């Protein structure tokens, strides 16, 4: 396996500067579906990260109990609520997003599983699938065939194992992940240290990031960032590459100030601007 390293050179091939005549209506609308009682923070983090990564509009779809939490913590994000108080049971919306991220904090209630199945059957919008949405897929593997080609999935090692089964070596992990990517035509963001992106036989290895990212919610933030880039019309593979690179870069930039221990997922969001600036510096 000869990975393509995701470094500044590689990023400059796909990075799209902002057009000075753009406006929020054409800068992309991202929909983030997530959260459940006790995990509304995951929806807050992913939707705020989406806005801070540059899309024009962000809507969060959450259970009712998260309404005030989300509106107060991030007033720039619009909110749609499910009929249920504590978990998502019926995904419906009247907006037209260019990308949807689903899964952070969503839980695995039976009703959430059923509405996720319906959602997969009907949606045509480019998707990022993470966290509990991946765990639901692991329990219902026949639903994987509903995923459109180039859907992005973002498993951490345990979520990957639930999807593809155990491996005995790093080589076998890559073999199985590449086979899975080919079988379902998926872009797989294999989160870790470092993170790899698998797109069929193409393997990319990220060069940014450090152990400060080993903190609750850092994956939820990544989901928002990649969904935002998809909504801004990046090709799925480029949204994954740029998202993973910027996400890691925030931790490299923040480290001298925060150290490893005190860095939290909100620090990723706070440093997205500096990460963007360093691409063009
Ligand atoms: N503020 C909020 O609202 C937050 C909400 N969140 C939401 O919570 C939900 C559950 O997500 P989750 O990832 O915590 O649980 P789960 O899938 O059981 O995985 C945990 C196990 O996986 C493993 N593992 C993980 N990383 C690994 C690594 N790099 N390398 C190796 N192993 C690794 C490790 O397993 P072990 O090694 O212990 O066997 C670990 O115990 C989900 O919806 C998420 O979005 C969270 O984002 C937190 C903030
Ligand atoms: N030691 C590390 N070095 C670099 N990146 C890391 C390290 N530990 C975790 N990360 C990154 O942090 C993120 C963790 O995602 P995830 O486990 O889904 O977190 P959460 O579910 O809490 O949001 C991934 O992007 C992963 O690559
Ligand atoms: Mg996660």
mmCIF file of C-alpha atoms and ligand atoms in Angstrom:
data_model
loop_
_atom_site.group_PDB
_atom_site.id
_atom_site.type_symbol
_atom_site.label_atom_id
_atom_site.label_comp_id
_atom_site.label_asym_id
_atom_site.label_seq_id
_atom_site.Cartn_x
_atom_site.Cartn_y
_atom_site.Cartn_z
ATOM 1 C CA UNK A 1 0.000 0.000 0.000
ATOM 2 C CA UNK A 2 1.428 3.351 -1.073
ATOM 3 C CA UNK A 3 -0.685 6.075 0.491
ATOM 4 C CA UNK A 4 -1.059 9.540 -0.955
ATOM 5 C CA UNK A 5 -0.024 11.913 1.838
ATOM 6 C CA UNK A 6 -2.541 14.648 2.624
ATOM 7 C CA UNK A 7 -0.242 17.625 3.022
ATOM 8 C CA UNK A 8 -0.414 21.283 2.044
ATOM 9 C CA UNK A 9 0.554 20.484 -1.572
ATOM 10 C CA UNK A 10 -2.248 17.961 -1.912
ATOM 11 C CA UNK A 11 -4.721 20.385 -0.292
ATOM 12 C CA UNK A 12 -3.844 23.238 -2.657
ATOM 13 C CA UNK A 13 -4.954 20.967 -5.540
ATOM 14 C CA UNK A 14 -8.522 20.884 -4.250
ATOM 15 C CA UNK A 15 -8.964 23.989 -2.036
ATOM 16 C CA UNK A 16 -11.450 26.468 -3.525
ATOM 17 C CA UNK A 17 -11.026 30.113 -2.457
ATOM 18 C CA UNK A 18 -14.223 32.026 -1.728
ATOM 19 C CA UNK A 19 -15.688 34.035 -4.616
ATOM 20 C CA UNK A 20 -16.067 37.646 -3.492
ATOM 21 C CA UNK A 21 -19.575 37.786 -5.016
ATOM 22 C CA UNK A 22 -20.856 34.734 -3.166
ATOM 23 C CA UNK A 23 -23.771 34.943 -0.752
ATOM 24 C CA UNK A 24 -25.203 32.656 1.891
ATOM 25 C CA UNK A 25 -27.819 31.292 -0.511
ATOM 26 C CA UNK A 26 -25.205 29.782 -2.811
ATOM 27 C CA UNK A 27 -22.559 28.992 -0.211
ATOM 28 C CA UNK A 28 -24.280 25.706 0.653
ATOM 29 C CA UNK A 29 -26.906 24.571 3.156
ATOM 30 C CA UNK A 30 -25.865 21.712 5.434
ATOM 31 C CA UNK A 31 -28.307 19.649 7.491
ATOM 32 C CA UNK A 32 -26.965 17.913 10.595
ATOM 33 C CA UNK A 33 -29.176 15.197 12.067
ATOM 34 C CA UNK A 34 -28.149 14.089 15.548
ATOM 35 C CA UNK A 35 -28.489 14.280 19.286
ATOM 36 C CA UNK A 36 -30.568 12.505 21.922
ATOM 37 C CA UNK A 37 -31.239 13.176 25.613
ATOM 38 C CA UNK A 38 -27.826 13.678 27.249
ATOM 39 C CA UNK A 39 -26.051 13.926 23.888
ATOM 40 C CA UNK A 40 -27.412 17.170 22.474
ATOM 41 C CA UNK A 41 -23.818 18.421 22.713
ATOM 42 C CA UNK A 42 -22.906 16.192 19.771
ATOM 43 C CA UNK A 43 -25.500 18.015 17.618
ATOM 44 C CA UNK A 44 -24.278 21.419 18.862
ATOM 45 C CA UNK A 45 -20.670 20.572 18.039
ATOM 46 C CA UNK A 46 -21.353 19.159 14.583
ATOM 47 C CA UNK A 47 -23.659 21.980 13.496
ATOM 48 C CA UNK A 48 -21.381 24.736 14.809
ATOM 49 C CA UNK A 49 -18.400 23.098 13.098
ATOM 50 C CA UNK A 50 -20.362 23.041 9.830
ATOM 51 C CA UNK A 51 -20.984 26.793 9.997
ATOM 52 C CA UNK A 52 -17.390 27.568 10.951
ATOM 53 C CA UNK A 53 -16.156 25.515 7.974
ATOM 54 C CA UNK A 54 -17.886 27.918 5.651
ATOM 55 C CA UNK A 55 -21.264 26.814 4.410
ATOM 56 C CA UNK A 56 -23.845 29.588 4.159
ATOM 57 C CA UNK A 57 -26.677 27.987 6.117
ATOM 58 C CA UNK A 58 -26.854 25.198 8.676
ATOM 59 C CA UNK A 59 -29.935 23.468 10.016
ATOM 60 C CA UNK A 60 -29.865 20.970 12.875
ATOM 61 C CA UNK A 61 -32.541 18.272 13.158
ATOM 62 C CA UNK A 62 -32.735 17.172 16.806
ATOM 63 C CA UNK A 63 -35.184 15.743 19.359
ATOM 64 C CA UNK A 64 -37.391 18.318 21.094
ATOM 65 C CA UNK A 65 -35.406 18.363 24.347
ATOM 66 C CA UNK A 66 -32.473 19.959 22.529
ATOM 67 C CA UNK A 67 -34.358 22.933 21.099
ATOM 68 C CA UNK A 68 -33.412 25.630 23.615
ATOM 69 C CA UNK A 69 -29.938 24.220 24.191
ATOM 70 C CA UNK A 70 -29.098 24.464 20.526
ATOM 71 C CA UNK A 71 -30.753 27.829 19.852
ATOM 72 C CA UNK A 72 -29.037 29.420 22.845
ATOM 73 C CA UNK A 73 -25.610 27.900 22.343
ATOM 74 C CA UNK A 74 -25.428 28.575 18.579
ATOM 75 C CA UNK A 75 -27.970 31.199 17.475
ATOM 76 C CA UNK A 76 -26.641 31.151 13.887
ATOM 77 C CA UNK A 77 -27.876 27.562 13.407
ATOM 78 C CA UNK A 78 -31.523 26.949 12.449
ATOM 79 C CA UNK A 79 -33.328 24.161 14.250
ATOM 80 C CA UNK A 80 -35.956 21.603 13.273
ATOM 81 C CA UNK A 81 -37.255 19.293 15.971
ATOM 82 C CA UNK A 82 -38.548 15.755 15.921
ATOM 83 C CA UNK A 83 -41.963 14.967 17.438
ATOM 84 C CA UNK A 84 -40.253 12.967 20.209
ATOM 85 C CA UNK A 85 -38.765 14.621 23.269
ATOM 86 C CA UNK A 86 -35.633 12.501 23.846
ATOM 87 C CA UNK A 87 -34.665 10.839 20.571
ATOM 88 C CA UNK A 88 -35.223 11.111 16.839
ATOM 89 C CA UNK A 89 -38.181 9.075 15.577
ATOM 90 C CA UNK A 90 -39.351 10.692 12.323
ATOM 91 C CA UNK A 91 -36.880 12.501 10.082
ATOM 92 C CA UNK A 92 -38.853 14.999 7.984
ATOM 93 C CA UNK A 93 -37.848 18.432 6.727
ATOM 94 C CA UNK A 94 -38.996 20.993 4.185
ATOM 95 C CA UNK A 95 -35.595 22.494 3.409
ATOM 96 C CA UNK A 96 -33.333 21.628 0.461
ATOM 97 C CA UNK A 97 -29.853 20.943 1.877
ATOM 98 C CA UNK A 98 -26.893 20.247 -0.417
ATOM 99 C CA UNK A 99 -25.422 17.793 2.102
ATOM 100 C CA UNK A 100 -26.571 15.912 5.194
ATOM 101 C CA UNK A 101 -24.492 14.639 8.120
ATOM 102 C CA UNK A 102 -26.210 12.062 10.311
ATOM 103 C CA UNK A 103 -25.339 10.158 13.459
ATOM 104 C CA UNK A 104 -23.521 12.145 16.171
ATOM 105 C CA UNK A 105 -25.215 11.456 19.495
ATOM 106 C CA UNK A 106 -28.316 10.034 17.806
ATOM 107 C CA UNK A 107 -28.508 6.840 19.903
ATOM 108 C CA UNK A 108 -29.935 3.518 18.780
ATOM 109 C CA UNK A 109 -33.605 3.583 19.864
ATOM 110 C CA UNK A 110 -35.827 1.312 17.750
ATOM 111 C CA UNK A 111 -37.754 4.318 16.371
ATOM 112 C CA UNK A 112 -34.480 6.016 15.419
ATOM 113 C CA UNK A 113 -33.438 2.884 13.539
ATOM 114 C CA UNK A 114 -36.735 2.721 11.630
ATOM 115 C CA UNK A 115 -36.699 6.370 10.567
ATOM 116 C CA UNK A 116 -33.014 6.077 9.575
ATOM 117 C CA UNK A 117 -33.965 3.141 7.313
ATOM 118 C CA UNK A 118 -36.725 5.197 5.642
ATOM 119 C CA UNK A 119 -34.339 8.126 5.338
ATOM 120 C CA UNK A 120 -31.736 5.968 3.547
ATOM 121 C CA UNK A 121 -34.391 4.680 1.143
ATOM 122 C CA UNK A 122 -35.561 8.142 0.114
ATOM 123 C CA UNK A 123 -32.714 10.636 0.365
ATOM 124 C CA UNK A 124 -30.733 11.628 -2.725
ATOM 125 C CA UNK A 125 -28.593 14.251 -0.990
ATOM 126 C CA UNK A 126 -24.824 13.577 -0.522
ATOM 127 C CA UNK A 127 -24.322 12.063 2.928
ATOM 128 C CA UNK A 128 -21.810 11.827 5.753
ATOM 129 C CA UNK A 129 -22.638 8.973 8.139
ATOM 130 C CA UNK A 130 -21.047 8.793 11.596
ATOM 131 C CA UNK A 131 -21.278 7.384 15.116
ATOM 132 C CA UNK A 132 -24.594 5.758 16.100
ATOM 133 C CA UNK A 133 -25.870 5.882 12.505
ATOM 134 C CA UNK A 134 -22.896 3.602 11.689
ATOM 135 C CA UNK A 135 -23.687 1.392 14.670
ATOM 136 C CA UNK A 136 -27.269 1.061 13.395
ATOM 137 C CA UNK A 137 -25.904 0.070 9.974
ATOM 138 C CA UNK A 138 -23.664 -2.527 11.650
ATOM 139 C CA UNK A 139 -26.765 -4.107 13.156
ATOM 140 C CA UNK A 140 -28.650 -3.985 9.844
ATOM 141 C CA UNK A 141 -25.989 -4.741 7.222
ATOM 142 C CA UNK A 142 -28.532 -5.240 4.418
ATOM 143 C CA UNK A 143 -29.214 -1.475 4.585
ATOM 144 C CA UNK A 144 -25.651 -0.776 3.364
ATOM 145 C CA UNK A 145 -26.800 -1.417 -0.194
ATOM 146 C CA UNK A 146 -29.116 1.622 0.113
ATOM 147 C CA UNK A 147 -26.136 3.979 0.357
ATOM 148 C CA UNK A 148 -25.482 6.023 -2.783
ATOM 149 C CA UNK A 149 -22.027 5.738 -4.382
ATOM 150 C CA UNK A 150 -19.478 8.091 -2.778
ATOM 151 C CA UNK A 151 -21.352 8.298 0.499
ATOM 152 C CA UNK A 152 -18.787 9.207 3.181
ATOM 153 C CA UNK A 153 -18.610 7.151 6.373
ATOM 154 C CA UNK A 154 -16.402 8.218 9.309
ATOM 155 C CA UNK A 155 -15.856 5.264 11.677
ATOM 156 C CA UNK A 156 -13.437 5.246 14.617
ATOM 157 C CA UNK A 157 -11.690 1.870 15.077
ATOM 158 C CA UNK A 158 -14.504 0.307 17.124
ATOM 159 C CA UNK A 159 -17.192 1.476 14.695
ATOM 160 C CA UNK A 160 -15.088 0.116 11.820
ATOM 161 C CA UNK A 161 -14.773 -3.247 13.571
ATOM 162 C CA UNK A 162 -18.548 -3.380 14.070
ATOM 163 C CA UNK A 163 -18.948 -2.804 10.315
ATOM 164 C CA UNK A 164 -16.242 -5.037 8.824
ATOM 165 C CA UNK A 165 -15.401 -7.474 11.633
ATOM 166 C CA UNK A 166 -12.140 -8.001 13.525
ATOM 167 C CA UNK A 167 -8.705 -7.912 11.907
ATOM 168 C CA UNK A 168 -5.459 -9.596 12.952
ATOM 169 C CA UNK A 169 -2.992 -7.071 11.550
ATOM 170 C CA UNK A 170 -2.817 -3.565 10.123
ATOM 171 C CA UNK A 171 -2.455 -5.088 6.641
ATOM 172 C CA UNK A 172 -5.645 -7.089 7.097
ATOM 173 C CA UNK A 173 -7.483 -4.007 8.390
ATOM 174 C CA UNK A 174 -6.610 -2.157 5.183
ATOM 175 C CA UNK A 175 -7.487 -5.160 2.980
ATOM 176 C CA UNK A 176 -10.896 -5.518 4.583
ATOM 177 C CA UNK A 177 -11.609 -1.782 4.512
ATOM 178 C CA UNK A 178 -10.628 -1.481 0.849
ATOM 179 C CA UNK A 179 -12.858 -4.478 -0.003
ATOM 180 C CA UNK A 180 -15.739 -2.896 1.939
ATOM 181 C CA UNK A 181 -15.220 0.449 0.189
ATOM 182 C CA UNK A 182 -15.315 -1.275 -3.203
ATOM 183 C CA UNK A 183 -18.303 -3.471 -2.399
ATOM 184 C CA UNK A 184 -20.506 -0.528 -1.369
ATOM 185 C CA UNK A 185 -18.709 2.237 -3.328
ATOM 186 C CA UNK A 186 -18.092 4.192 -0.138
ATOM 187 C CA UNK A 187 -15.498 6.741 0.896
ATOM 188 C CA UNK A 188 -14.249 5.546 4.274
ATOM 189 C CA UNK A 189 -12.625 7.980 6.678
ATOM 190 C CA UNK A 190 -10.783 5.510 8.933
ATOM 191 C CA UNK A 191 -10.287 7.732 11.950
ATOM 192 C CA UNK A 192 -7.180 7.157 14.042
ATOM 193 C CA UNK A 193 -3.650 8.366 14.537
ATOM 194 C CA UNK A 194 -3.125 9.026 11.714
ATOM 195 C CA UNK A 195 -6.453 9.027 9.893
ATOM 196 C CA UNK A 196 -6.610 7.270 6.521
ATOM 197 C CA UNK A 197 -9.161 7.804 3.778
ATOM 198 C CA UNK A 198 -10.041 4.824 1.591
ATOM 199 C CA UNK A 199 -11.741 5.298 -1.769
ATOM 200 C CA UNK A 200 -11.597 1.910 -3.471
ATOM 201 C CA UNK A 201 -7.912 1.196 -4.139
ATOM 202 C CA UNK A 202 -6.889 4.785 -3.384
ATOM 203 C CA UNK A 203 -5.494 5.220 0.127
ATOM 204 C CA UNK A 204 -4.758 8.656 1.606
ATOM 205 C CA UNK A 205 -2.878 9.309 4.843
ATOM 206 C CA UNK A 206 -3.365 12.523 6.784
ATOM 207 C CA UNK A 207 -0.289 14.424 7.968
ATOM 208 C CA UNK A 208 -1.949 16.789 10.468
ATOM 209 C CA UNK A 209 -3.293 16.237 13.982
ATOM 210 C CA UNK A 210 -1.971 15.029 17.305
ATOM 211 C CA UNK A 211 -3.054 13.345 20.546
ATOM 212 C CA UNK A 212 -4.854 16.491 21.707
ATOM 213 C CA UNK A 213 -7.692 15.260 19.460
ATOM 214 C CA UNK A 214 -8.259 12.295 21.785
ATOM 215 C CA UNK A 215 -11.155 14.108 23.457
ATOM 216 C CA UNK A 216 -14.953 13.758 23.536
ATOM 217 C CA UNK A 217 -16.720 15.232 20.555
ATOM 218 C CA UNK A 218 -13.745 15.611 18.237
ATOM 219 C CA UNK A 219 -15.304 13.151 15.776
ATOM 220 C CA UNK A 220 -18.656 14.954 15.983
ATOM 221 C CA UNK A 221 -16.842 18.133 14.920
ATOM 222 C CA UNK A 222 -15.209 16.323 11.982
ATOM 223 C CA UNK A 223 -18.638 15.174 10.756
ATOM 224 C CA UNK A 224 -19.845 18.788 10.714
ATOM 225 C CA UNK A 225 -16.731 19.955 8.884
ATOM 226 C CA UNK A 226 -16.924 17.335 6.117
ATOM 227 C CA UNK A 227 -20.691 17.863 5.720
ATOM 228 C CA UNK A 228 -20.061 21.594 5.345
ATOM 229 C CA UNK A 229 -17.490 21.054 2.581
ATOM 230 C CA UNK A 230 -19.855 18.651 0.768
ATOM 231 C CA UNK A 231 -22.582 21.316 0.972
ATOM 232 C CA UNK A 232 -20.106 23.801 -0.529
ATOM 233 C CA UNK A 233 -19.928 21.523 -3.620
ATOM 234 C CA UNK A 234 -16.599 19.888 -2.942
ATOM 235 C CA UNK A 235 -16.453 16.434 -4.547
ATOM 236 C CA UNK A 236 -16.963 13.833 -1.777
ATOM 237 C CA UNK A 237 -13.343 12.663 -1.824
ATOM 238 C CA UNK A 238 -12.084 16.259 -1.642
ATOM 239 C CA UNK A 239 -14.524 17.104 1.169
ATOM 240 C CA UNK A 240 -13.129 14.150 3.136
ATOM 241 C CA UNK A 241 -9.497 15.073 2.386
ATOM 242 C CA UNK A 242 -9.844 18.790 3.182
ATOM 243 C CA UNK A 243 -12.028 18.115 6.237
ATOM 244 C CA UNK A 244 -9.590 15.662 7.792
ATOM 245 C CA UNK A 245 -6.616 17.937 7.049
ATOM 246 C CA UNK A 246 -8.206 21.101 8.512
ATOM 247 C CA UNK A 247 -9.471 19.168 11.557
ATOM 248 C CA UNK A 248 -5.969 17.908 12.374
ATOM 249 C CA UNK A 249 -4.396 21.275 11.656
ATOM 250 C CA UNK A 250 -6.549 22.978 14.302
ATOM 251 C CA UNK A 251 -4.934 20.759 16.945
ATOM 252 C CA UNK A 252 -1.431 21.445 15.622
ATOM 253 C CA UNK A 253 -2.111 25.186 15.716
ATOM 254 C CA UNK A 254 -3.694 25.149 19.189
ATOM 255 C CA UNK A 255 -1.194 22.811 20.872
ATOM 256 C CA UNK A 256 1.384 25.446 21.939
ATOM 257 C CA UNK A 257 -1.393 27.309 23.784
ATOM 258 C CA UNK A 258 -3.550 24.494 25.168
ATOM 259 C CA UNK A 259 -1.128 21.610 25.591
ATOM 260 C CA UNK A 260 -2.500 18.097 24.992
ATOM 261 C CA UNK A 261 -4.598 17.843 28.129
ATOM 262 C CA UNK A 262 -6.744 20.968 28.067
ATOM 263 C CA UNK A 263 -7.598 20.892 24.355
ATOM 264 C CA UNK A 264 -11.342 20.144 23.889
ATOM 265 C CA UNK A 265 -13.555 19.675 20.842
ATOM 266 C CA UNK A 266 -14.665 23.320 20.966
ATOM 267 C CA UNK A 267 -11.000 24.291 20.495
ATOM 268 C CA UNK A 268 -11.110 22.517 17.117
ATOM 269 C CA UNK A 269 -14.027 24.758 16.121
ATOM 270 C CA UNK A 270 -12.285 27.883 17.472
ATOM 271 C CA UNK A 271 -9.211 27.196 15.339
ATOM 272 C CA UNK A 272 -10.848 26.363 11.987
ATOM 273 C CA UNK A 273 -10.299 29.959 10.848
ATOM 274 C CA UNK A 274 -6.568 29.814 11.605
ATOM 275 C CA UNK A 275 -6.334 26.450 9.861
ATOM 276 C CA UNK A 276 -7.905 27.904 6.690
ATOM 277 C CA UNK A 277 -5.553 30.901 6.845
ATOM 278 C CA UNK A 278 -2.516 28.663 7.043
ATOM 279 C CA UNK A 279 -3.494 26.874 3.805
ATOM 280 C CA UNK A 280 -3.019 30.025 1.796
ATOM 281 C CA UNK A 281 -0.219 31.567 3.899
HETATM 282 N N1 LIG B 1 -20.930 15.639 24.090
HETATM 283 C C1 LIG B 1 -21.605 14.674 23.429
HETATM 284 O O1 LIG B 1 -22.810 14.761 23.229
HETATM 285 C C2 LIG B 1 -20.850 13.493 22.925
HETATM 286 C C3 LIG B 1 -21.521 12.481 22.250
HETATM 287 N N2 LIG B 1 -20.889 11.426 21.702
HETATM 288 C C4 LIG B 1 -21.705 10.435 21.013
HETATM 289 O O2 LIG B 1 -21.800 9.299 21.839
HETATM 290 C C5 LIG B 1 -22.137 8.165 21.049
HETATM 291 C C6 LIG B 1 -21.209 7.024 21.423
HETATM 292 O O3 LIG B 1 -19.939 7.242 20.830
HETATM 293 P P1 LIG B 1 -18.591 6.655 21.394
HETATM 294 O O4 LIG B 1 -17.619 6.751 20.288
HETATM 295 O O5 LIG B 1 -18.231 7.344 22.658
HETATM 296 O O6 LIG B 1 -18.936 5.148 21.785
HETATM 297 P P2 LIG B 1 -18.589 3.787 21.076
HETATM 298 O O7 LIG B 1 -19.071 3.717 19.677
HETATM 299 O O8 LIG B 1 -18.999 2.682 21.964
HETATM 300 O O9 LIG B 1 -16.997 3.815 21.016
HETATM 301 C C7 LIG B 1 -16.197 3.874 22.177
HETATM 302 C C8 LIG B 1 -15.218 2.744 22.168
HETATM 303 O O10 LIG B 1 -14.594 2.648 20.892
HETATM 304 C C9 LIG B 1 -13.228 2.351 21.013
HETATM 305 N N3 LIG B 1 -12.450 3.430 20.406
HETATM 306 C C10 LIG B 1 -12.853 4.697 20.150
HETATM 307 N N4 LIG B 1 -11.876 5.409 19.599
HETATM 308 C C11 LIG B 1 -10.837 4.566 19.481
HETATM 309 C C12 LIG B 1 -9.524 4.715 18.977
HETATM 310 N N5 LIG B 1 -9.107 5.893 18.434
HETATM 311 N N6 LIG B 1 -8.708 3.656 18.995
HETATM 312 C C13 LIG B 1 -9.139 2.474 19.508
HETATM 313 N N7 LIG B 1 -10.384 2.291 19.997
HETATM 314 C C14 LIG B 1 -11.203 3.314 19.991
HETATM 315 C C15 LIG B 1 -12.986 2.160 22.495
HETATM 316 O O11 LIG B 1 -13.208 0.795 22.719
HETATM 317 P P3 LIG B 1 -12.290 -0.102 23.712
HETATM 318 O O12 LIG B 1 -10.895 0.118 23.232
HETATM 319 O O13 LIG B 1 -12.563 0.472 25.053
HETATM 320 O O14 LIG B 1 -12.790 -1.476 23.487
HETATM 321 C C16 LIG B 1 -14.086 2.960 23.130
HETATM 322 O O15 LIG B 1 -14.452 2.480 24.399
HETATM 323 C C17 LIG B 1 -21.985 8.614 19.590
HETATM 324 O O16 LIG B 1 -23.278 8.893 19.076
HETATM 325 C C18 LIG B 1 -21.198 9.889 19.696
HETATM 326 O O17 LIG B 1 -21.465 10.766 18.621
HETATM 327 C C19 LIG B 1 -19.455 11.279 21.784
HETATM 328 O O18 LIG B 1 -18.976 11.836 20.566
HETATM 329 C C20 LIG B 1 -18.858 12.026 22.971
HETATM 330 C C21 LIG B 1 -19.384 13.432 23.131
HETATM 331 N N1 LIG B 2 -3.997 10.211 19.319
HETATM 332 C C1 LIG B 2 -4.609 10.826 18.297
HETATM 333 N N2 LIG B 2 -3.890 11.434 17.322
HETATM 334 C C2 LIG B 2 -4.499 12.049 16.296
HETATM 335 N N3 LIG B 2 -5.845 12.105 16.136
HETATM 336 C C3 LIG B 2 -6.608 11.523 17.057
HETATM 337 C C4 LIG B 2 -6.053 10.849 18.191
HETATM 338 N N4 LIG B 2 -7.073 10.363 18.942
HETATM 339 C C5 LIG B 2 -8.222 10.712 18.326
HETATM 340 N N5 LIG B 2 -7.941 11.407 17.194
HETATM 341 C C6 LIG B 2 -8.937 11.930 16.244
HETATM 342 O O1 LIG B 2 -10.049 12.437 16.978
HETATM 343 C C7 LIG B 2 -11.283 12.040 16.360
HETATM 344 C C8 LIG B 2 -12.059 11.132 17.323
HETATM 345 O O2 LIG B 2 -13.294 10.796 16.754
HETATM 346 P P1 LIG B 2 -14.361 9.962 17.582
HETATM 347 O O3 LIG B 2 -13.720 8.808 18.249
HETATM 348 O O4 LIG B 2 -15.500 9.718 16.676
HETATM 349 O O5 LIG B 2 -14.780 11.042 18.714
HETATM 350 P P2 LIG B 2 -16.215 11.426 19.313
HETATM 351 O O6 LIG B 2 -17.163 10.317 18.979
HETATM 352 O O7 LIG B 2 -15.985 11.579 20.777
HETATM 353 O O8 LIG B 2 -16.642 12.703 18.687
HETATM 354 C C9 LIG B 2 -10.886 11.366 15.063
HETATM 355 O O9 LIG B 2 -10.843 12.316 14.019
HETATM 356 C C10 LIG B 2 -9.485 10.829 15.366
HETATM 357 O O10 LIG B 2 -8.682 10.672 14.209
HETATM 358 MG MG1 LIG B 3 -17.528 9.556 17.118
#
